[in-house]
Amino acid sequence: RELPLLTPQQAERCGVDRTGLPVGRKVELVRLVANMCFHGQRSQNEIRDLGGLPSLLSHCNIDGENMLLREWGVFAVRNITSGNVENQQFIRDLELQGVAESPVLDGTRVQPAWNGGLTKPKVVIRMDRNDESSGGSSSSEAPGAADEGGERGAE
């Protein structure tokens, strides 16, 4: 069952993040997993067997409400795969299903993009007309040059 996300105002009043966990609790939990999996073959296997690897991988991104979550997430992935061929193969066998929207990018001109094919996901920078008139050109030859829609993509 999926729990509803709190509004930023509700979360701030309660001292919790958008998911309802106390601020910093996610970091503590991911840190615990990272430490348990350091040279802990049994813990590494148990997390994989319980289906925890995709969840752990999802914590390897920037979260403005939980500082250091990304760093502990990356460290946990390192520890859970260290010396564990089965976990390495599990991650290797994952397939890209889409690009998740990121609240961190809300309000910026940067957006993830993927066409659903065999190409890699890209970062798209939306160009405002004001940017083009102030010297920016949509026909730049920089990596991922802009297309007709005023977008620039970079891999």
Tab-separated table of N, CA and C in Angstrom:
chain	number	residue	atom	x	y	z
A	1	ARG	N	0.841	-1.181	0.000
A	1	ARG	CA	0.000	0.000	0.000
A	1	ARG	C	0.885	1.243	0.000
A	2	GLU	N	0.601	2.153	-0.909
A	2	GLU	CA	1.408	3.356	-1.031
A	2	GLU	C	0.839	4.457	-0.137
A	3	LEU	N	1.711	5.067	0.649
A	3	LEU	CA	1.293	6.145	1.531
A	3	LEU	C	1.306	7.467	0.778
A	4	PRO	N	0.359	8.347	1.075
A	4	PRO	CA	0.349	9.652	0.397
A	4	PRO	C	1.532	10.499	0.861
A	5	LEU	N	2.072	11.275	-0.064
A	5	LEU	CA	3.160	12.188	0.286
A	5	LEU	C	2.585	13.420	0.953
A	6	LEU	N	3.318	13.937	1.894
A	6	LEU	CA	2.900	15.158	2.583
A	6	LEU	C	3.281	16.372	1.754
A	7	THR	N	2.529	17.438	1.931
A	7	THR	CA	2.921	18.694	1.308
A	7	THR	C	4.147	19.219	2.056
A	8	PRO	N	4.951	20.075	1.429
A	8	PRO	CA	6.115	20.621	2.133
A	8	PRO	C	5.739	21.335	3.436
A	9	GLN	N	4.596	21.989	3.448
A	9	GLN	CA	4.167	22.700	4.660
A	9	GLN	C	3.825	21.717	5.774
A	10	GLN	N	3.122	20.627	5.451
A	10	GLN	CA	2.786	19.617	6.451
A	10	GLN	C	4.054	18.963	6.997
A	11	ALA	N	4.964	18.646	6.102
A	11	ALA	CA	6.198	17.990	6.515
A	11	ALA	C	7.015	18.887	7.436
A	12	GLU	N	7.104	20.162	7.095
A	12	GLU	CA	7.893	21.091	7.911
A	12	GLU	C	7.298	21.244	9.309
A	13	ARG	N	5.972	21.332	9.390
A	13	ARG	CA	5.316	21.450	10.695
A	13	ARG	C	5.573	20.242	11.579
A	14	CYS	N	5.625	19.065	10.985
A	14	CYS	CA	5.772	17.826	11.754
A	14	CYS	C	7.220	17.410	11.949
A	15	GLY	N	8.157	18.060	11.273
A	15	GLY	CA	9.558	17.676	11.379
A	15	GLY	C	9.868	16.373	10.662
A	16	VAL	N	9.125	16.109	9.586
A	16	VAL	CA	9.328	14.882	8.810
A	16	VAL	C	9.568	15.263	7.358
A	17	ASP	N	10.046	14.291	6.565
A	17	ASP	CA	10.201	14.547	5.142
A	17	ASP	C	8.889	14.247	4.426
A	18	ARG	N	8.890	14.337	3.092
A	18	ARG	CA	7.656	14.154	2.323
A	18	ARG	C	7.037	12.772	2.486
A	19	THR	N	7.841	11.769	2.840
A	19	THR	CA	7.329	10.407	2.974
A	19	THR	C	6.795	10.129	4.372
A	20	GLY	N	6.970	11.060	5.291
A	20	GLY	CA	6.472	10.877	6.651
A	20	GLY	C	7.518	10.390	7.633
A	21	LEU	N	8.736	10.126	7.161
A	21	LEU	CA	9.812	9.715	8.062
A	21	LEU	C	10.419	10.949	8.721
A	22	PRO	N	10.853	10.821	9.964
A	22	PRO	CA	11.551	11.958	10.581
A	22	PRO	C	12.748	12.358	9.728
A	23	VAL	N	12.992	13.651	9.622
A	23	VAL	CA	14.092	14.148	8.799
A	23	VAL	C	15.391	13.498	9.268
A	24	GLY	N	16.131	12.954	8.316
A	24	GLY	CA	17.390	12.291	8.622
A	24	GLY	C	17.264	10.795	8.842
A	25	ARG	N	16.053	10.294	9.015
A	25	ARG	CA	15.885	8.852	9.287
A	25	ARG	C	16.296	8.004	8.092
A	26	LYS	N	15.981	8.464	6.873
A	26	LYS	CA	16.393	7.699	5.688
A	26	LYS	C	17.903	7.550	5.658
A	27	VAL	N	18.605	8.619	5.960
A	27	VAL	CA	20.065	8.581	5.950
A	27	VAL	C	20.556	7.567	6.979
A	28	GLU	N	19.941	7.578	8.160
A	28	GLU	CA	20.347	6.637	9.207
A	28	GLU	C	20.117	5.199	8.763
A	29	LEU	N	18.994	4.923	8.107
A	29	LEU	CA	18.681	3.568	7.670
A	29	LEU	C	19.624	3.101	6.559
A	30	VAL	N	19.896	3.989	5.599
A	30	VAL	CA	20.813	3.628	4.516
A	30	VAL	C	22.220	3.446	5.069
A	31	ARG	N	22.616	4.276	6.023
A	31	ARG	CA	23.922	4.132	6.663
A	31	ARG	C	24.013	2.792	7.393
A	32	LEU	N	22.936	2.393	8.061
A	32	LEU	CA	22.899	1.102	8.743
A	32	LEU	C	23.095	-0.049	7.756
A	33	VAL	N	22.388	0.014	6.626
A	33	VAL	CA	22.536	-1.019	5.590
A	33	VAL	C	23.973	-1.028	5.070
A	34	ALA	N	24.525	0.145	4.816
A	34	ALA	CA	25.902	0.225	4.309
A	34	ALA	C	26.871	-0.436	5.274
A	35	ASN	N	26.725	-0.167	6.545
A	35	ASN	CA	27.637	-0.736	7.533
A	35	ASN	C	27.412	-2.235	7.730
A	36	MET	N	26.161	-2.672	7.682
A	36	MET	CA	25.877	-4.103	7.827
A	36	MET	C	26.461	-4.908	6.670
A	37	CYS	N	26.514	-4.315	5.492
A	37	CYS	CA	26.956	-5.026	4.297
A	37	CYS	C	28.458	-4.973	4.086
A	38	PHE	N	29.175	-4.227	4.920
A	38	PHE	CA	30.629	-4.166	4.780
A	38	PHE	C	31.212	-5.509	5.183
A	39	HIS	N	31.700	-6.263	4.210
A	39	HIS	CA	32.241	-7.612	4.414
A	39	HIS	C	31.227	-8.514	5.115
A	40	GLY	N	29.951	-8.270	4.891
A	40	GLY	CA	28.901	-9.085	5.498
A	40	GLY	C	28.116	-9.830	4.433
A	41	GLN	N	28.649	-10.939	3.981
A	41	GLN	CA	28.038	-11.711	2.898
A	41	GLN	C	26.590	-12.082	3.235
A	42	ARG	N	26.336	-12.447	4.470
A	42	ARG	CA	24.972	-12.842	4.855
A	42	ARG	C	24.001	-11.670	4.696
A	43	SER	N	24.396	-10.481	5.145
A	43	SER	CA	23.543	-9.294	5.003
A	43	SER	C	23.368	-8.922	3.541
A	44	GLN	N	24.442	-9.016	2.765
A	44	GLN	CA	24.370	-8.706	1.336
A	44	GLN	C	23.353	-9.604	0.635
A	45	ASN	N	23.410	-10.896	0.935
A	45	ASN	CA	22.489	-11.846	0.303
A	45	ASN	C	21.053	-11.643	0.786
A	46	GLU	N	20.898	-11.377	2.062
A	46	GLU	CA	19.557	-11.197	2.634
A	46	GLU	C	18.848	-10.004	1.994
A	47	ILE	N	19.551	-8.912	1.810
A	47	ILE	CA	18.940	-7.729	1.193
A	47	ILE	C	18.526	-8.025	-0.237
A	48	ARG	N	19.371	-8.734	-0.983
A	48	ARG	CA	19.006	-9.121	-2.353
A	48	ARG	C	17.795	-10.051	-2.343
A	49	ASP	N	17.801	-11.054	-1.478
A	49	ASP	CA	16.721	-12.032	-1.425
A	49	ASP	C	15.385	-11.401	-1.028
A	50	LEU	N	15.441	-10.353	-0.228
A	50	LEU	CA	14.212	-9.662	0.198
A	50	LEU	C	13.771	-8.588	-0.794
A	51	GLY	N	14.510	-8.431	-1.892
A	51	GLY	CA	14.141	-7.457	-2.909
A	51	GLY	C	14.556	-6.039	-2.585
A	52	GLY	N	15.570	-5.877	-1.750
A	52	GLY	CA	15.978	-4.552	-1.317
A	52	GLY	C	16.959	-3.824	-2.218
A	53	LEU	N	17.539	-4.497	-3.197
A	53	LEU	CA	18.531	-3.828	-4.049
A	53	LEU	C	17.935	-2.674	-4.858
A	54	PRO	N	16.783	-2.841	-5.515
A	54	PRO	CA	16.222	-1.689	-6.246
A	54	PRO	C	15.926	-0.497	-5.326
A	55	SER	N	15.439	-0.770	-4.135
A	55	SER	CA	15.166	0.315	-3.190
A	55	SER	C	16.459	1.017	-2.793
A	56	LEU	N	17.492	0.231	-2.541
A	56	LEU	CA	18.774	0.818	-2.167
A	56	LEU	C	19.332	1.668	-3.303
A	57	LEU	N	19.216	1.183	-4.525
A	57	LEU	CA	19.694	1.955	-5.680
A	57	LEU	C	18.926	3.265	-5.837
A	58	SER	N	17.665	3.278	-5.451
A	58	SER	CA	16.857	4.495	-5.593
A	58	SER	C	17.274	5.592	-4.613
A	59	HIS	N	18.113	5.256	-3.656
A	59	HIS	CA	18.592	6.259	-2.708
A	59	HIS	C	19.929	6.869	-3.120
A	60	CYS	N	20.344	6.624	-4.357
A	60	CYS	CA	21.610	7.163	-4.854
A	60	CYS	C	21.369	8.449	-5.641
A	61	ASN	N	20.487	9.286	-5.163
A	61	ASN	CA	20.227	10.564	-5.822
A	61	ASN	C	20.201	11.680	-4.782
A	62	ILE	N	20.195	12.881	-5.248
A	62	ILE	CA	20.202	14.038	-4.345
A	62	ILE	C	18.825	14.201	-3.732
A	63	ASP	N	18.783	14.376	-2.435
A	63	ASP	CA	17.539	14.596	-1.710
A	63	ASP	C	17.753	15.809	-0.811
A	64	GLY	N	17.110	16.902	-1.138
A	64	GLY	CA	17.289	18.141	-0.393
A	64	GLY	C	16.850	18.061	1.052
A	65	GLU	N	15.980	17.113	1.378
A	65	GLU	CA	15.491	16.974	2.750
A	65	GLU	C	16.386	16.073	3.589
A	66	ASN	N	17.182	15.250	2.955
A	66	ASN	CA	18.029	14.290	3.667
A	66	ASN	C	19.455	14.408	3.166
A	67	MET	N	20.186	15.310	3.795
A	67	MET	CA	21.564	15.539	3.402
A	67	MET	C	22.382	14.270	3.560
A	68	LEU	N	23.306	14.042	2.689
A	68	LEU	CA	24.216	12.903	2.651
A	68	LEU	C	23.541	11.583	2.278
A	69	LEU	N	22.258	11.603	1.893
A	69	LEU	CA	21.586	10.371	1.496
A	69	LEU	C	22.264	9.759	0.278
A	70	ARG	N	22.577	10.575	-0.712
A	70	ARG	CA	23.217	10.062	-1.924
A	70	ARG	C	24.562	9.421	-1.596
A	71	GLU	N	25.357	10.079	-0.778
A	71	GLU	CA	26.682	9.565	-0.454
A	71	GLU	C	26.594	8.225	0.264
A	72	TRP	N	25.676	8.125	1.240
A	72	TRP	CA	25.516	6.855	1.948
A	72	TRP	C	24.909	5.799	1.035
A	73	GLY	N	24.045	6.207	0.108
A	73	GLY	CA	23.470	5.264	-0.844
A	73	GLY	C	24.537	4.664	-1.742
A	74	VAL	N	25.420	5.511	-2.256
A	74	VAL	CA	26.505	5.024	-3.117
A	74	VAL	C	27.441	4.116	-2.322
A	75	PHE	N	27.737	4.499	-1.093
A	75	PHE	CA	28.605	3.682	-0.239
A	75	PHE	C	27.943	2.337	0.065
A	76	ALA	N	26.630	2.339	0.286
A	76	ALA	CA	25.907	1.093	0.549
A	76	ALA	C	25.942	0.180	-0.666
A	77	VAL	N	25.778	0.743	-1.857
A	77	VAL	CA	25.835	-0.061	-3.081
A	77	VAL	C	27.241	-0.643	-3.239
A	78	ARG	N	28.235	0.143	-2.945
A	78	ARG	CA	29.612	-0.366	-3.002
A	78	ARG	C	29.779	-1.543	-2.051
A	79	ASN	N	29.299	-1.407	-0.821
A	79	ASN	CA	29.469	-2.465	0.170
A	79	ASN	C	28.641	-3.700	-0.152
A	80	ILE	N	27.448	-3.504	-0.686
A	80	ILE	CA	26.574	-4.642	-0.952
A	80	ILE	C	27.029	-5.448	-2.170
A	81	THR	N	27.843	-4.823	-3.024
A	81	THR	CA	28.345	-5.523	-4.204
A	81	THR	C	29.785	-5.998	-4.036
A	82	SER	N	30.463	-5.536	-3.014
A	82	SER	CA	31.865	-5.893	-2.800
A	82	SER	C	31.995	-7.388	-2.498
A	83	GLY	N	32.647	-8.114	-3.398
A	83	GLY	CA	32.856	-9.539	-3.205
A	83	GLY	C	31.599	-10.381	-3.372
A	84	ASN	N	30.518	-9.811	-3.906
A	84	ASN	CA	29.258	-10.544	-4.047
A	84	ASN	C	28.860	-10.561	-5.521
A	85	VAL	N	29.235	-11.624	-6.205
A	85	VAL	CA	28.997	-11.734	-7.642
A	85	VAL	C	27.502	-11.735	-7.959
A	86	GLU	N	26.693	-12.355	-7.105
A	86	GLU	CA	25.249	-12.409	-7.352
A	86	GLU	C	24.628	-11.012	-7.344
A	87	ASN	N	25.032	-10.167	-6.391
A	87	ASN	CA	24.499	-8.801	-6.342
A	87	ASN	C	24.996	-7.980	-7.529
A	88	GLN	N	26.245	-8.183	-7.917
A	88	GLN	CA	26.774	-7.482	-9.088
A	88	GLN	C	25.989	-7.869	-10.338
A	89	GLN	N	25.696	-9.161	-10.478
A	89	GLN	CA	24.954	-9.632	-11.643
A	89	GLN	C	23.520	-9.121	-11.620
A	90	PHE	N	22.909	-9.066	-10.429
A	90	PHE	CA	21.545	-8.543	-10.310
A	90	PHE	C	21.476	-7.118	-10.838
A	91	ILE	N	22.429	-6.289	-10.436
A	91	ILE	CA	22.450	-4.894	-10.877
A	91	ILE	C	22.770	-4.812	-12.368
A	92	ARG	N	23.698	-5.633	-12.835
A	92	ARG	CA	24.055	-5.653	-14.251
A	92	ARG	C	22.848	-6.016	-15.119
A	93	ASP	N	21.979	-6.889	-14.619
A	93	ASP	CA	20.824	-7.359	-15.379
A	93	ASP	C	19.636	-6.390	-15.369
A	94	LEU	N	19.706	-5.340	-14.565
A	94	LEU	CA	18.606	-4.375	-14.539
A	94	LEU	C	18.493	-3.672	-15.884
A	95	GLU	N	17.277	-3.370	-16.278
A	95	GLU	CA	17.039	-2.660	-17.534
A	95	GLU	C	16.371	-1.326	-17.229
A	96	LEU	N	16.764	-0.334	-17.996
A	96	LEU	CA	16.173	0.985	-17.852
A	96	LEU	C	14.704	0.932	-18.261
A	97	GLN	N	13.819	1.360	-17.374
A	97	GLN	CA	12.385	1.344	-17.652
A	97	GLN	C	11.847	2.733	-17.931
A	98	GLY	N	12.615	3.728	-17.601
A	98	GLY	CA	12.186	5.101	-17.816
A	98	GLY	C	13.048	6.042	-16.999
A	99	VAL	N	12.750	7.300	-17.078
A	99	VAL	CA	13.480	8.313	-16.334
A	99	VAL	C	12.531	8.903	-15.303
A	100	ALA	N	12.910	8.813	-14.049
A	100	ALA	CA	12.066	9.322	-12.971
A	100	ALA	C	12.168	10.845	-12.893
A	101	GLU	N	11.066	11.473	-12.614
A	101	GLU	CA	11.080	12.915	-12.389
A	101	GLU	C	11.772	13.194	-11.061
A	102	SER	N	12.475	14.275	-10.990
A	102	SER	CA	13.216	14.623	-9.786
A	102	SER	C	12.727	15.959	-9.240
A	103	PRO	N	12.232	15.975	-7.991
A	103	PRO	CA	11.807	17.244	-7.394
A	103	PRO	C	12.946	18.243	-7.282
A	104	VAL	N	14.189	17.748	-7.257
A	104	VAL	CA	15.346	18.630	-7.165
A	104	VAL	C	15.435	19.513	-8.400
A	105	LEU	N	14.969	18.987	-9.553
A	105	LEU	CA	15.062	19.737	-10.801
A	105	LEU	C	13.865	20.643	-11.050
A	106	ASP	N	12.822	20.541	-10.218
A	106	ASP	CA	11.655	21.411	-10.389
A	106	ASP	C	12.083	22.871	-10.296
A	107	GLY	N	11.575	23.670	-11.188
A	107	GLY	CA	11.898	25.093	-11.188
A	107	GLY	C	13.197	25.416	-11.914
A	108	THR	N	13.856	24.403	-12.454
A	108	THR	CA	15.063	24.647	-13.245
A	108	THR	C	14.739	24.375	-14.712
A	109	ARG	N	15.663	24.690	-15.571
A	109	ARG	CA	15.469	24.418	-17.000
A	109	ARG	C	15.995	23.043	-17.369
A	110	VAL	N	16.522	22.314	-16.413
A	110	VAL	CA	17.120	21.008	-16.673
A	110	VAL	C	16.085	19.918	-16.436
A	111	GLN	N	15.964	19.013	-17.397
A	111	GLN	CA	15.028	17.904	-17.270
A	111	GLN	C	15.652	16.650	-17.843
A	112	PRO	N	15.378	15.490	-17.221
A	112	PRO	CA	15.858	14.245	-17.815
A	112	PRO	C	14.979	13.873	-19.000
A	113	ALA	N	15.557	13.201	-19.981
A	113	ALA	CA	14.789	12.783	-21.157
A	113	ALA	C	15.308	11.438	-21.638
A	114	TRP	N	14.405	10.630	-22.142
A	114	TRP	CA	14.754	9.330	-22.709
A	114	TRP	C	13.691	8.980	-23.718
A	115	ASN	N	14.100	8.510	-24.882
A	115	ASN	CA	13.127	8.234	-25.936
A	115	ASN	C	12.565	6.820	-25.878
A	116	GLY	N	12.978	6.024	-24.895
A	116	GLY	CA	12.450	4.685	-24.753
A	116	GLY	C	13.159	3.654	-25.609
A	117	GLY	N	14.100	4.078	-26.400
A	117	GLY	CA	14.831	3.161	-27.269
A	117	GLY	C	16.078	2.640	-26.596
A	118	LEU	N	17.047	2.321	-27.408
A	118	LEU	CA	18.287	1.763	-26.901
A	118	LEU	C	19.320	2.825	-26.568
A	119	THR	N	18.976	4.092	-26.738
A	119	THR	CA	19.929	5.161	-26.452
A	119	THR	C	19.978	5.429	-24.951
A	120	LYS	N	21.011	6.113	-24.536
A	120	LYS	CA	21.167	6.478	-23.130
A	120	LYS	C	20.219	7.627	-22.793
A	121	PRO	N	19.818	7.726	-21.521
A	121	PRO	CA	19.046	8.910	-21.113
A	121	PRO	C	19.900	10.161	-21.293
A	122	LYS	N	19.251	11.288	-21.473
A	122	LYS	CA	19.956	12.548	-21.681
A	122	LYS	C	19.456	13.591	-20.704
A	123	VAL	N	20.245	14.622	-20.531
A	123	VAL	CA	19.835	15.802	-19.785
A	123	VAL	C	19.460	16.846	-20.812
A	124	VAL	N	18.259	17.393	-20.689
A	124	VAL	CA	17.782	18.391	-21.637
A	124	VAL	C	17.734	19.734	-20.926
A	125	ILE	N	18.321	20.747	-21.561
A	125	ILE	CA	18.293	22.110	-21.023
A	125	ILE	C	17.352	22.918	-21.890
A	126	ARG	N	16.267	23.364	-21.302
A	126	ARG	CA	15.282	24.159	-22.036
A	126	ARG	C	15.806	25.581	-22.184
A	127	MET	N	15.794	26.071	-23.404
A	127	MET	CA	16.273	27.419	-23.688
A	127	MET	C	15.086	28.383	-23.718
A	128	ASP	N	15.171	29.460	-22.955
A	128	ASP	CA	14.162	30.513	-23.003
A	128	ASP	C	14.476	31.416	-24.182
A	129	ARG	N	13.471	32.056	-24.708
A	129	ARG	CA	13.703	33.011	-25.799
A	129	ARG	C	14.617	34.141	-25.326
A	130	ASN	N	14.537	34.509	-24.031
A	130	ASN	CA	15.403	35.559	-23.494
A	130	ASN	C	16.863	35.150	-23.574
A	131	ASP	N	17.152	33.855	-23.350
A	131	ASP	CA	18.529	33.385	-23.420
A	131	ASP	C	19.069	33.519	-24.828
A	132	GLU	N	18.240	33.218	-25.825
A	132	GLU	CA	18.690	33.288	-27.202
A	132	GLU	C	18.974	34.724	-27.611
A	133	SER	N	18.167	35.673	-27.119
A	133	SER	CA	18.373	37.072	-27.495
A	133	SER	C	19.553	37.690	-26.764
A	134	SER	N	19.979	37.075	-25.651
A	134	SER	CA	21.100	37.638	-24.904
A	134	SER	C	22.419	36.969	-25.270
A	135	GLY	N	22.477	36.428	-26.473
A	135	GLY	CA	23.737	35.879	-26.923
A	135	GLY	C	23.733	34.372	-27.032
A	136	GLY	N	22.773	33.701	-26.377
A	136	GLY	CA	22.704	32.251	-26.478
A	136	GLY	C	22.154	31.856	-27.835
A	137	SER	N	22.653	30.810	-28.396
A	137	SER	CA	22.189	30.376	-29.701
A	137	SER	C	21.720	28.944	-29.626
A	138	SER	N	20.554	28.680	-30.211
A	138	SER	CA	20.035	27.329	-30.167
A	138	SER	C	20.703	26.440	-31.196
A	139	SER	N	21.578	26.987	-32.013
A	139	SER	CA	22.237	26.164	-33.014
A	139	SER	C	23.676	25.854	-32.617
A	140	SER	N	23.970	25.957	-31.339
A	140	SER	CA	25.302	25.682	-30.836
A	140	SER	C	25.720	24.255	-31.157
A	141	GLU	N	26.997	24.049	-31.395
A	141	GLU	CA	27.515	22.723	-31.695
A	141	GLU	C	28.039	22.035	-30.444
A	142	ALA	N	27.668	22.519	-29.273
A	142	ALA	CA	28.087	21.889	-28.025
A	142	ALA	C	27.482	20.500	-27.946
A	143	PRO	N	28.014	19.632	-27.077
A	143	PRO	CA	27.446	18.286	-26.965
A	143	PRO	C	25.939	18.361	-26.773
A	144	GLY	N	25.211	17.613	-27.586
A	144	GLY	CA	23.758	17.601	-27.481
A	144	GLY	C	23.157	18.903	-27.939
A	145	ALA	N	23.606	19.438	-29.033
A	145	ALA	CA	23.131	20.734	-29.516
A	145	ALA	C	21.614	20.775	-29.568
A	146	ALA	N	21.074	21.965	-29.521
A	146	ALA	CA	19.625	22.163	-29.455
A	146	ALA	C	18.930	21.617	-30.685
A	147	ASP	N	17.719	21.145	-30.491
A	147	ASP	CA	16.919	20.709	-31.628
A	147	ASP	C	15.914	21.796	-31.962
A	148	GLU	N	14.966	21.509	-32.831
A	148	GLU	CA	14.014	22.519	-33.280
A	148	GLU	C	13.177	23.093	-32.144
A	149	GLY	N	12.932	22.330	-31.098
A	149	GLY	CA	12.060	22.779	-30.003
A	149	GLY	C	12.754	23.648	-28.995
A	150	GLY	N	13.986	24.070	-29.278
A	150	GLY	CA	14.681	24.930	-28.324
A	150	GLY	C	15.230	24.143	-27.146
A	151	GLU	N	15.581	22.895	-27.359
A	151	GLU	CA	16.119	22.088	-26.287
A	151	GLU	C	17.554	21.732	-26.621
A	152	ARG	N	18.361	21.624	-25.582
A	152	ARG	CA	19.727	21.157	-25.737
A	152	ARG	C	19.851	19.897	-24.921
A	153	GLY	N	20.445	18.899	-25.494
A	153	GLY	CA	20.614	17.642	-24.765
A	153	GLY	C	22.089	17.335	-24.562
A	154	ALA	N	22.385	16.714	-23.459
A	154	ALA	CA	23.748	16.290	-23.180
A	154	ALA	C	23.690	14.896	-22.578
A	155	GLU	N	24.638	14.072	-22.928
A	155	GLU	CA	24.680	12.720	-22.362
A	155	GLU	C	25.538	12.696	-21.139
